Short mmCIF file of N, CA and C and ligand atoms in Angstrom, two decimals:
data_model
loop_
_atom_site.label_atom_id
_atom_site.label_comp_id
_atom_site.label_asym_id
_atom_site.label_seq_id
_atom_site.Cartn_x
_atom_site.Cartn_y
_atom_site.Cartn_z
N MET A 1 125.67 81.96 143.46
CA MET A 1 125.60 82.13 141.99
C MET A 1 126.03 83.55 141.60
N ASP A 2 126.82 83.67 140.58
CA ASP A 2 127.27 84.95 140.05
C ASP A 2 126.03 85.77 139.63
N ALA A 3 126.01 87.06 140.04
CA ALA A 3 124.81 87.88 139.83
C ALA A 3 124.44 88.03 138.36
N ALA A 4 125.43 88.01 137.47
CA ALA A 4 125.14 88.22 136.04
C ALA A 4 124.54 86.96 135.40
N ARG A 5 124.62 85.85 136.13
CA ARG A 5 124.28 84.59 135.51
C ARG A 5 122.82 84.41 135.11
N PRO A 6 121.86 84.74 136.00
CA PRO A 6 120.47 84.54 135.59
C PRO A 6 120.15 85.33 134.32
N PHE A 7 120.65 86.57 134.23
CA PHE A 7 120.41 87.39 133.05
C PHE A 7 121.02 86.75 131.82
N ALA A 8 122.28 86.30 131.96
CA ALA A 8 122.96 85.66 130.84
C ALA A 8 122.18 84.43 130.39
N SER A 9 121.65 83.68 131.35
CA SER A 9 120.89 82.48 131.01
C SER A 9 119.63 82.84 130.24
N ALA A 10 118.91 83.87 130.71
CA ALA A 10 117.65 84.25 130.06
C ALA A 10 117.92 84.71 128.63
N ALA A 11 118.96 85.53 128.43
CA ALA A 11 119.28 86.03 127.08
C ALA A 11 119.74 84.88 126.19
N PHE A 12 120.52 83.98 126.76
CA PHE A 12 121.01 82.86 125.97
C PHE A 12 119.85 81.93 125.62
N ALA A 13 118.94 81.74 126.58
CA ALA A 13 117.77 80.89 126.34
C ALA A 13 116.95 81.47 125.19
N GLU A 14 116.78 82.79 125.19
CA GLU A 14 115.99 83.43 124.14
C GLU A 14 116.64 83.24 122.77
N THR A 15 117.97 83.33 122.75
CA THR A 15 118.71 83.12 121.50
C THR A 15 118.48 81.71 120.96
N LEU A 16 118.54 80.74 121.86
CA LEU A 16 118.32 79.35 121.44
C LEU A 16 116.90 79.15 120.91
N ILE A 17 115.93 79.77 121.60
CA ILE A 17 114.53 79.64 121.19
C ILE A 17 114.33 80.28 119.81
N ASN A 18 114.95 81.45 119.61
CA ASN A 18 114.85 82.11 118.29
C ASN A 18 115.40 81.20 117.20
N ALA A 19 116.52 80.54 117.48
CA ALA A 19 117.13 79.63 116.49
C ALA A 19 116.16 78.51 116.15
N MET A 20 115.53 77.94 117.18
CA MET A 20 114.60 76.83 116.94
C MET A 20 113.38 77.31 116.16
N GLU A 21 112.86 78.47 116.53
CA GLU A 21 111.63 78.95 115.89
C GLU A 21 111.87 79.42 114.47
N ALA A 22 113.12 79.84 114.17
CA ALA A 22 113.44 80.21 112.79
C ALA A 22 113.35 78.99 111.88
N LYS A 23 113.53 77.83 112.47
CA LYS A 23 113.54 76.61 111.68
C LYS A 23 112.14 76.17 111.27
N ASN A 24 111.16 76.38 112.13
CA ASN A 24 109.84 75.82 111.85
C ASN A 24 108.71 76.77 112.24
N PRO A 25 107.91 77.19 111.23
CA PRO A 25 106.86 78.18 111.50
C PRO A 25 105.81 77.69 112.49
N TYR A 26 105.56 76.38 112.56
CA TYR A 26 104.54 75.87 113.48
C TYR A 26 105.01 75.93 114.93
N LEU A 27 106.31 76.02 115.13
CA LEU A 27 106.82 76.12 116.50
C LEU A 27 106.91 77.57 116.95
N ARG A 28 106.77 78.49 115.98
CA ARG A 28 106.93 79.91 116.30
C ARG A 28 105.89 80.32 117.35
N GLY A 29 106.34 80.89 118.43
CA GLY A 29 105.43 81.35 119.47
C GLY A 29 105.05 80.27 120.49
N HIS A 30 105.20 78.99 120.11
CA HIS A 30 104.79 77.90 121.02
C HIS A 30 105.56 77.97 122.34
N SER A 31 106.87 78.13 122.26
CA SER A 31 107.70 78.11 123.47
C SER A 31 107.32 79.26 124.41
N GLN A 32 107.10 80.44 123.83
CA GLN A 32 106.75 81.60 124.62
C GLN A 32 105.39 81.40 125.30
N ARG A 33 104.43 80.85 124.54
CA ARG A 33 103.10 80.63 125.13
C ARG A 33 103.14 79.57 126.23
N VAL A 34 103.91 78.50 125.99
CA VAL A 34 104.02 77.46 127.03
C VAL A 34 104.69 78.04 128.27
N ALA A 35 105.73 78.87 128.08
CA ALA A 35 106.42 79.50 129.22
C ALA A 35 105.42 80.32 130.03
N ASP A 36 104.60 81.08 129.33
CA ASP A 36 103.64 81.98 129.96
C ASP A 36 102.52 81.21 130.69
N ILE A 37 101.93 80.23 130.01
CA ILE A 37 100.83 79.46 130.63
C ILE A 37 101.37 78.65 131.81
N ALA A 38 102.55 78.05 131.63
CA ALA A 38 103.12 77.20 132.70
C ALA A 38 103.45 78.06 133.93
N ALA A 39 104.02 79.25 133.71
CA ALA A 39 104.37 80.11 134.85
C ALA A 39 103.10 80.55 135.58
N SER A 40 102.05 80.91 134.85
CA SER A 40 100.79 81.31 135.50
C SER A 40 100.19 80.13 136.27
N THR A 41 100.29 78.95 135.72
CA THR A 41 99.76 77.75 136.40
C THR A 41 100.53 77.51 137.70
N ALA A 42 101.86 77.67 137.64
CA ALA A 42 102.69 77.49 138.84
C ALA A 42 102.32 78.51 139.90
N GLU A 43 102.02 79.73 139.46
CA GLU A 43 101.63 80.81 140.38
C GLU A 43 100.31 80.47 141.07
N VAL A 44 99.32 80.04 140.27
CA VAL A 44 98.01 79.67 140.82
C VAL A 44 98.15 78.51 141.81
N MET A 45 99.13 77.64 141.59
CA MET A 45 99.35 76.51 142.51
C MET A 45 100.05 76.97 143.80
N GLY A 46 100.43 78.25 143.85
CA GLY A 46 101.03 78.78 145.07
C GLY A 46 102.52 78.50 145.20
N LEU A 47 103.19 78.19 144.10
CA LEU A 47 104.63 77.92 144.17
C LEU A 47 105.40 79.23 144.36
N SER A 48 106.61 79.13 144.89
CA SER A 48 107.39 80.33 145.21
C SER A 48 107.81 81.05 143.93
N PRO A 49 108.08 82.37 144.02
CA PRO A 49 108.48 83.12 142.82
C PRO A 49 109.71 82.52 142.12
N ASP A 50 110.65 81.95 142.89
CA ASP A 50 111.83 81.32 142.27
C ASP A 50 111.43 80.15 141.40
N VAL A 51 110.53 79.32 141.93
CA VAL A 51 110.10 78.14 141.17
C VAL A 51 109.28 78.58 139.95
N VAL A 52 108.45 79.61 140.12
CA VAL A 52 107.67 80.13 138.98
C VAL A 52 108.62 80.55 137.86
N GLU A 53 109.73 81.21 138.21
CA GLU A 53 110.69 81.64 137.17
C GLU A 53 111.42 80.46 136.56
N GLN A 54 111.70 79.44 137.36
CA GLN A 54 112.34 78.22 136.80
C GLN A 54 111.39 77.55 135.81
N VAL A 55 110.09 77.52 136.15
CA VAL A 55 109.10 76.91 135.26
C VAL A 55 109.00 77.72 133.97
N ARG A 56 109.06 79.06 134.09
CA ARG A 56 108.98 79.91 132.90
C ARG A 56 110.17 79.64 131.96
N LEU A 57 111.37 79.55 132.54
CA LEU A 57 112.57 79.31 131.71
C LEU A 57 112.50 77.92 131.06
N ALA A 58 112.06 76.94 131.84
CA ALA A 58 111.93 75.58 131.30
C ALA A 58 110.90 75.55 130.16
N GLY A 59 109.81 76.33 130.32
CA GLY A 59 108.79 76.40 129.26
C GLY A 59 109.38 76.96 127.97
N GLY A 60 110.21 77.97 128.11
CA GLY A 60 110.84 78.57 126.92
C GLY A 60 111.77 77.60 126.21
N LEU A 61 112.39 76.73 126.98
CA LEU A 61 113.42 75.84 126.41
C LEU A 61 112.94 74.40 126.18
N HIS A 62 111.68 74.09 126.53
CA HIS A 62 111.30 72.67 126.61
C HIS A 62 111.47 71.91 125.30
N ASP A 63 111.26 72.57 124.17
CA ASP A 63 111.34 71.87 122.88
C ASP A 63 112.59 72.22 122.09
N ILE A 64 113.61 72.72 122.77
CA ILE A 64 114.82 73.16 122.08
C ILE A 64 115.44 72.01 121.26
N GLY A 65 115.24 70.79 121.70
CA GLY A 65 115.79 69.63 120.98
C GLY A 65 115.18 69.43 119.60
N LYS A 66 114.08 70.15 119.30
CA LYS A 66 113.47 70.01 117.96
C LYS A 66 114.38 70.57 116.87
N ILE A 67 115.40 71.33 117.27
CA ILE A 67 116.44 71.74 116.31
C ILE A 67 117.04 70.51 115.64
N GLY A 68 117.11 69.42 116.36
CA GLY A 68 117.75 68.20 115.84
C GLY A 68 116.79 67.25 115.14
N ILE A 69 115.54 67.66 114.95
CA ILE A 69 114.56 66.77 114.31
C ILE A 69 114.39 67.17 112.84
N ARG A 70 114.36 66.17 111.96
CA ARG A 70 114.27 66.45 110.52
C ARG A 70 112.99 67.22 110.19
N GLU A 71 113.14 68.24 109.33
CA GLU A 71 111.99 69.08 108.97
C GLU A 71 110.88 68.28 108.31
N ALA A 72 111.25 67.30 107.49
CA ALA A 72 110.24 66.50 106.79
C ALA A 72 109.33 65.80 107.80
N VAL A 73 109.86 65.48 108.97
CA VAL A 73 109.06 64.82 110.01
C VAL A 73 108.27 65.87 110.79
N LEU A 74 108.91 66.98 111.16
CA LEU A 74 108.21 68.03 111.91
C LEU A 74 107.02 68.59 111.12
N ASP A 75 107.19 68.71 109.81
CA ASP A 75 106.17 69.34 108.96
C ASP A 75 105.23 68.34 108.30
N LYS A 76 105.35 67.07 108.62
CA LYS A 76 104.57 66.06 107.90
C LYS A 76 103.06 66.31 108.08
N PRO A 77 102.32 66.41 106.96
CA PRO A 77 100.89 66.75 107.06
C PRO A 77 100.00 65.54 107.35
N GLY A 78 100.47 64.53 108.03
CA GLY A 78 99.64 63.36 108.35
C GLY A 78 100.24 62.64 109.53
N PRO A 79 99.64 61.52 109.94
CA PRO A 79 100.17 60.79 111.10
C PRO A 79 101.59 60.28 110.84
N LEU A 80 102.36 60.19 111.92
CA LEU A 80 103.76 59.73 111.81
C LEU A 80 103.81 58.21 111.85
N ASP A 81 104.74 57.62 111.09
CA ASP A 81 104.93 56.17 111.22
C ASP A 81 105.78 55.92 112.47
N PRO A 82 105.91 54.67 112.92
CA PRO A 82 106.60 54.41 114.20
C PRO A 82 108.04 54.94 114.24
N ASP A 83 108.76 54.85 113.12
CA ASP A 83 110.14 55.35 113.11
C ASP A 83 110.17 56.87 113.24
N GLU A 84 109.24 57.53 112.54
CA GLU A 84 109.18 58.99 112.61
C GLU A 84 108.80 59.45 114.03
N TYR A 85 107.88 58.73 114.66
CA TYR A 85 107.46 59.09 116.02
C TYR A 85 108.63 58.91 116.99
N ALA A 86 109.39 57.85 116.79
CA ALA A 86 110.57 57.62 117.65
C ALA A 86 111.56 58.76 117.47
N HIS A 87 111.70 59.23 116.23
CA HIS A 87 112.61 60.34 115.94
C HIS A 87 112.15 61.62 116.66
N VAL A 88 110.85 61.92 116.60
CA VAL A 88 110.31 63.11 117.28
C VAL A 88 110.53 63.01 118.79
N LYS A 89 110.31 61.83 119.35
CA LYS A 89 110.49 61.65 120.81
C LYS A 89 111.92 61.96 121.25
N ASP A 90 112.84 61.78 120.32
CA ASP A 90 114.25 62.01 120.63
C ASP A 90 114.55 63.48 120.94
N HIS A 91 113.57 64.40 120.71
CA HIS A 91 113.84 65.82 120.96
C HIS A 91 114.14 66.08 122.43
N VAL A 92 113.63 65.22 123.32
CA VAL A 92 113.89 65.44 124.76
C VAL A 92 115.37 65.18 125.04
N ARG A 93 115.88 64.05 124.54
CA ARG A 93 117.30 63.71 124.77
C ARG A 93 118.21 64.76 124.10
N ILE A 94 117.87 65.14 122.87
CA ILE A 94 118.70 66.12 122.14
C ILE A 94 118.71 67.46 122.88
N GLY A 95 117.55 67.85 123.39
CA GLY A 95 117.45 69.12 124.14
C GLY A 95 118.37 69.10 125.35
N LEU A 96 118.37 68.00 126.09
CA LEU A 96 119.21 67.93 127.29
C LEU A 96 120.69 67.94 126.92
N GLU A 97 121.02 67.35 125.76
CA GLU A 97 122.42 67.39 125.30
C GLU A 97 122.83 68.82 124.95
N ILE A 98 121.93 69.54 124.26
CA ILE A 98 122.22 70.93 123.89
C ILE A 98 122.44 71.77 125.15
N LEU A 99 121.61 71.51 126.17
CA LEU A 99 121.64 72.33 127.39
C LEU A 99 122.65 71.84 128.42
N ALA A 100 123.35 70.75 128.13
CA ALA A 100 124.27 70.17 129.13
C ALA A 100 125.28 71.18 129.67
N PRO A 101 125.83 72.10 128.84
CA PRO A 101 126.78 73.07 129.40
C PRO A 101 126.14 74.04 130.40
N MET A 102 124.80 74.09 130.44
CA MET A 102 124.11 75.00 131.36
C MET A 102 123.66 74.24 132.61
N GLY A 103 124.55 73.41 133.14
CA GLY A 103 124.23 72.57 134.29
C GLY A 103 123.78 73.36 135.50
N HIS A 104 124.20 74.65 135.58
CA HIS A 104 123.79 75.47 136.72
C HIS A 104 122.27 75.73 136.73
N LEU A 105 121.58 75.40 135.64
CA LEU A 105 120.12 75.59 135.61
C LEU A 105 119.40 74.57 136.50
N GLY A 106 120.10 73.51 136.88
CA GLY A 106 119.59 72.54 137.86
C GLY A 106 118.18 72.06 137.60
N PRO A 107 117.20 72.47 138.46
CA PRO A 107 115.83 71.94 138.33
C PRO A 107 115.19 72.26 136.98
N VAL A 108 115.62 73.34 136.34
CA VAL A 108 115.06 73.70 135.03
C VAL A 108 115.28 72.53 134.06
N LEU A 109 116.44 71.91 134.15
CA LEU A 109 116.76 70.78 133.26
C LEU A 109 115.88 69.56 133.61
N ASP A 110 115.60 69.37 134.90
CA ASP A 110 114.71 68.26 135.30
C ASP A 110 113.31 68.47 134.73
N PHE A 111 112.84 69.72 134.77
CA PHE A 111 111.49 70.01 134.27
C PHE A 111 111.42 69.71 132.76
N ILE A 112 112.46 70.12 132.03
CA ILE A 112 112.50 69.87 130.59
C ILE A 112 112.54 68.37 130.31
N ARG A 113 113.35 67.66 131.09
CA ARG A 113 113.48 66.19 130.92
C ARG A 113 112.11 65.51 131.07
N ASP A 114 111.25 66.05 131.94
CA ASP A 114 109.99 65.38 132.29
C ASP A 114 108.77 65.90 131.52
N HIS A 115 108.94 66.78 130.54
CA HIS A 115 107.73 67.43 130.00
C HIS A 115 106.84 66.51 129.17
N HIS A 116 107.32 65.32 128.78
CA HIS A 116 106.45 64.35 128.09
C HIS A 116 106.17 63.12 128.95
N GLU A 117 106.53 63.16 130.23
CA GLU A 117 106.17 62.05 131.13
C GLU A 117 104.72 62.22 131.55
N ARG A 118 104.04 61.12 131.87
CA ARG A 118 102.62 61.18 132.20
C ARG A 118 102.35 60.49 133.54
N LEU A 119 101.29 60.96 134.24
CA LEU A 119 100.93 60.46 135.57
C LEU A 119 100.96 58.93 135.65
N ASP A 120 100.38 58.27 134.62
CA ASP A 120 100.25 56.80 134.67
C ASP A 120 101.45 56.07 134.07
N GLY A 121 102.52 56.80 133.76
CA GLY A 121 103.73 56.14 133.24
C GLY A 121 103.70 55.91 131.73
N SER A 122 102.68 56.47 131.05
CA SER A 122 102.56 56.22 129.60
C SER A 122 103.38 57.20 128.76
N GLY A 123 104.16 58.09 129.41
CA GLY A 123 104.91 59.09 128.65
C GLY A 123 106.31 58.63 128.27
N TYR A 124 107.14 59.57 127.87
CA TYR A 124 108.52 59.29 127.48
C TYR A 124 109.42 60.44 127.95
N PRO A 125 110.72 60.31 127.99
CA PRO A 125 111.53 59.17 127.53
C PRO A 125 111.66 58.05 128.55
N SER A 126 111.37 58.29 129.84
CA SER A 126 111.67 57.26 130.84
C SER A 126 110.47 56.42 131.24
N GLY A 127 109.24 56.92 131.00
CA GLY A 127 108.05 56.18 131.42
C GLY A 127 107.88 56.18 132.93
N ILE A 128 108.45 57.18 133.61
CA ILE A 128 108.26 57.28 135.06
C ILE A 128 106.82 57.74 135.33
N SER A 129 106.34 57.53 136.57
CA SER A 129 104.95 57.87 136.87
C SER A 129 104.84 58.58 138.22
N GLY A 130 103.65 59.16 138.46
CA GLY A 130 103.31 59.75 139.76
C GLY A 130 104.36 60.71 140.28
N GLU A 131 104.66 60.55 141.57
CA GLU A 131 105.55 61.46 142.28
C GLU A 131 106.97 61.49 141.71
N ALA A 132 107.34 60.49 140.93
CA ALA A 132 108.70 60.46 140.37
C ALA A 132 108.89 61.57 139.33
N ILE A 133 107.78 62.10 138.81
CA ILE A 133 107.85 63.18 137.80
C ILE A 133 107.98 64.51 138.54
N SER A 134 108.95 65.33 138.14
CA SER A 134 109.15 66.62 138.82
C SER A 134 107.89 67.47 138.68
N LEU A 135 107.63 68.30 139.69
CA LEU A 135 106.43 69.15 139.67
C LEU A 135 106.45 70.06 138.44
N GLY A 136 107.64 70.63 138.14
CA GLY A 136 107.75 71.49 136.96
C GLY A 136 107.44 70.73 135.68
N GLY A 137 107.84 69.47 135.62
CA GLY A 137 107.56 68.63 134.45
C GLY A 137 106.06 68.42 134.28
N ARG A 138 105.36 68.24 135.41
CA ARG A 138 103.90 68.03 135.35
C ARG A 138 103.21 69.30 134.85
N ILE A 139 103.72 70.45 135.29
CA ILE A 139 103.13 71.73 134.88
C ILE A 139 103.39 71.98 133.40
N LEU A 140 104.62 71.72 132.95
CA LEU A 140 104.92 71.89 131.52
C LEU A 140 104.03 70.99 130.68
N ALA A 141 103.77 69.78 131.16
CA ALA A 141 102.96 68.83 130.39
C ALA A 141 101.57 69.38 130.13
N VAL A 142 100.91 69.97 131.14
CA VAL A 142 99.56 70.50 130.89
C VAL A 142 99.61 71.74 130.00
N ALA A 143 100.60 72.60 130.22
CA ALA A 143 100.70 73.83 129.41
C ALA A 143 101.01 73.47 127.95
N ASP A 144 101.90 72.51 127.77
CA ASP A 144 102.31 72.08 126.42
C ASP A 144 101.12 71.43 125.69
N THR A 145 100.39 70.57 126.39
CA THR A 145 99.23 69.91 125.78
C THR A 145 98.19 70.95 125.40
N PHE A 146 97.92 71.89 126.31
CA PHE A 146 96.92 72.93 126.03
C PHE A 146 97.32 73.73 124.79
N ASP A 147 98.58 74.17 124.74
CA ASP A 147 98.99 74.99 123.60
C ASP A 147 99.03 74.20 122.30
N ALA A 148 99.49 72.95 122.38
CA ALA A 148 99.56 72.14 121.16
C ALA A 148 98.16 71.96 120.57
N LEU A 149 97.16 71.76 121.43
CA LEU A 149 95.80 71.50 120.94
C LEU A 149 95.09 72.77 120.48
N THR A 150 95.46 73.93 121.04
CA THR A 150 94.79 75.16 120.63
C THR A 150 95.50 75.84 119.45
N SER A 151 96.65 75.29 119.02
CA SER A 151 97.38 75.89 117.88
C SER A 151 97.17 75.06 116.63
N LYS A 152 97.27 75.74 115.51
CA LYS A 152 97.19 75.05 114.22
C LYS A 152 98.51 74.33 113.99
N ARG A 153 98.46 73.09 113.57
CA ARG A 153 99.67 72.34 113.25
C ARG A 153 99.60 71.90 111.78
N ALA A 154 100.72 71.35 111.29
CA ALA A 154 100.78 70.94 109.89
C ALA A 154 99.67 69.95 109.55
N TYR A 155 99.28 69.12 110.53
CA TYR A 155 98.36 68.03 110.22
C TYR A 155 96.92 68.27 110.65
N ARG A 156 96.61 69.44 111.29
CA ARG A 156 95.21 69.67 111.67
C ARG A 156 94.98 71.14 112.05
N ASP A 157 93.69 71.53 112.09
CA ASP A 157 93.34 72.87 112.51
C ASP A 157 93.33 72.95 114.04
N SER A 158 93.19 74.17 114.54
CA SER A 158 93.19 74.35 116.00
C SER A 158 91.81 74.06 116.60
N ARG A 159 91.78 73.83 117.93
CA ARG A 159 90.52 73.73 118.67
C ARG A 159 90.41 74.96 119.56
N THR A 160 89.20 75.26 120.04
CA THR A 160 89.05 76.39 120.96
C THR A 160 89.56 75.99 122.35
N GLY A 161 89.78 77.02 123.20
CA GLY A 161 90.22 76.77 124.57
C GLY A 161 89.22 75.90 125.33
N ARG A 162 87.92 76.18 125.12
CA ARG A 162 86.88 75.43 125.83
C ARG A 162 86.88 73.95 125.40
N GLU A 163 86.95 73.71 124.08
CA GLU A 163 86.98 72.32 123.58
C GLU A 163 88.22 71.60 124.11
N THR A 164 89.34 72.34 124.14
CA THR A 164 90.59 71.74 124.58
C THR A 164 90.52 71.34 126.05
N LEU A 165 89.98 72.24 126.90
CA LEU A 165 89.85 71.91 128.33
C LEU A 165 88.95 70.69 128.51
N GLY A 166 87.87 70.63 127.73
CA GLY A 166 86.94 69.49 127.81
C GLY A 166 87.65 68.19 127.46
N TYR A 167 88.45 68.23 126.41
CA TYR A 167 89.20 67.04 126.01
C TYR A 167 90.23 66.67 127.08
N MET A 168 90.95 67.68 127.58
CA MET A 168 92.00 67.41 128.57
C MET A 168 91.40 66.84 129.86
N ARG A 169 90.18 67.27 130.19
CA ARG A 169 89.53 66.76 131.41
C ARG A 169 89.40 65.24 131.35
N SER A 170 89.23 64.72 130.13
CA SER A 170 89.09 63.26 130.00
C SER A 170 90.43 62.53 130.25
N LEU A 171 91.51 63.28 130.32
CA LEU A 171 92.83 62.67 130.55
C LEU A 171 93.29 62.79 132.01
N VAL A 172 92.48 63.53 132.83
CA VAL A 172 92.86 63.74 134.23
C VAL A 172 92.75 62.43 134.99
N GLY A 173 93.77 62.15 135.77
CA GLY A 173 93.76 60.90 136.56
C GLY A 173 94.45 59.77 135.84
N THR A 174 94.52 59.83 134.50
CA THR A 174 95.31 58.83 133.77
C THR A 174 96.63 59.49 133.36
N SER A 175 96.59 60.39 132.37
CA SER A 175 97.88 60.98 131.99
C SER A 175 98.16 62.33 132.63
N LEU A 176 97.10 63.07 133.02
CA LEU A 176 97.34 64.40 133.62
C LEU A 176 97.04 64.40 135.12
N PHE A 177 97.81 65.22 135.86
CA PHE A 177 97.64 65.33 137.32
C PHE A 177 96.44 66.24 137.63
N PRO A 178 95.49 65.79 138.48
CA PRO A 178 94.28 66.57 138.76
C PRO A 178 94.59 67.98 139.27
N ASP A 179 95.52 68.13 140.23
CA ASP A 179 95.76 69.46 140.81
C ASP A 179 96.34 70.42 139.78
N VAL A 180 97.18 69.91 138.90
CA VAL A 180 97.80 70.78 137.89
C VAL A 180 96.76 71.17 136.83
N PHE A 181 95.91 70.21 136.45
CA PHE A 181 94.86 70.52 135.48
C PHE A 181 93.91 71.58 136.05
N ASP A 182 93.52 71.44 137.34
CA ASP A 182 92.62 72.43 137.96
C ASP A 182 93.24 73.82 137.90
N ALA A 183 94.55 73.92 138.16
CA ALA A 183 95.22 75.22 138.13
C ALA A 183 95.23 75.77 136.70
N LEU A 184 95.51 74.93 135.72
CA LEU A 184 95.50 75.37 134.32
C LEU A 184 94.11 75.90 133.95
N GLN A 185 93.08 75.16 134.37
CA GLN A 185 91.72 75.57 134.05
C GLN A 185 91.42 76.96 134.64
N ARG A 186 91.91 77.20 135.85
CA ARG A 186 91.71 78.52 136.46
C ARG A 186 92.41 79.61 135.66
N VAL A 187 93.62 79.30 135.19
CA VAL A 187 94.37 80.28 134.39
C VAL A 187 93.61 80.60 133.10
N VAL A 188 93.11 79.57 132.42
CA VAL A 188 92.42 79.78 131.14
C VAL A 188 91.13 80.56 131.38
N GLU A 189 90.39 80.23 132.46
CA GLU A 189 89.14 80.93 132.75
C GLU A 189 89.37 82.39 133.12
N GLN A 190 90.43 82.63 133.91
CA GLN A 190 90.76 84.01 134.28
C GLN A 190 91.05 84.84 133.02
N ARG A 191 91.79 84.22 132.09
CA ARG A 191 92.13 84.96 130.87
C ARG A 191 90.92 85.22 130.02
N ARG A 192 90.01 84.23 129.98
CA ARG A 192 88.81 84.40 129.18
C ARG A 192 87.98 85.55 129.75
N SER A 193 87.87 85.64 131.09
CA SER A 193 87.06 86.72 131.67
C SER A 193 87.74 88.06 131.45
N LEU A 194 89.08 88.09 131.42
CA LEU A 194 89.79 89.35 131.13
C LEU A 194 89.49 89.81 129.72
N VAL A 195 89.42 88.86 128.79
CA VAL A 195 89.12 89.21 127.39
C VAL A 195 87.72 89.80 127.31
N PHE A 196 86.75 89.16 128.04
CA PHE A 196 85.38 89.68 128.03
C PHE A 196 85.31 91.08 128.60
N LEU A 197 86.04 91.27 129.75
CA LEU A 197 86.00 92.58 130.40
C LEU A 197 86.66 93.63 129.52
N GLY A 198 87.77 93.22 128.84
CA GLY A 198 88.55 94.16 128.04
C GLY A 198 87.76 94.55 126.82
FE1 LIG B 1 108.19 68.43 123.59
FE1 LIG B 2 106.07 71.61 123.16
#
């Protein structure tokens, strides 16, 4: 790989994220937080520094396809109807189309493709399950769920980290992978103790 390439990718990724976040205030900061939580989770799981950086980049870019989703749907202050939900789900396909020229990102694209897949096959876009889901995709899924639930959205207020972990625990074994959830919990607890100490 050309030495300038990883840097060019990171700067270009940041540009894309800025474009997406300029579009919607509720997405502002989400990508950065998911990148950060996902990378820490990957680290706690003992993954290599290269994979940790791939997970971080995928976290930053995971929702890039939301650029292609209508604002009226993204900002809707109530539950989505089936057509609107189908439109939101399309952000995964749109994201991969946007990123197609960056094929050299390899596994990063697989992680993004899998960020809404679930352990029991109840996710999208492919409905794959278990081991068929890339490890990075499983990590993004827990980080994304945690951040989505702890952030304020158009349709509801935020929950605390503790409430969110309690809720997510009820999804372990069905939609969330136990080992990845345990690692996320360690990351959240470590941060909470740092806040207390600080
Ligand atoms: Fe997403
Ligand atoms: Fe997300």
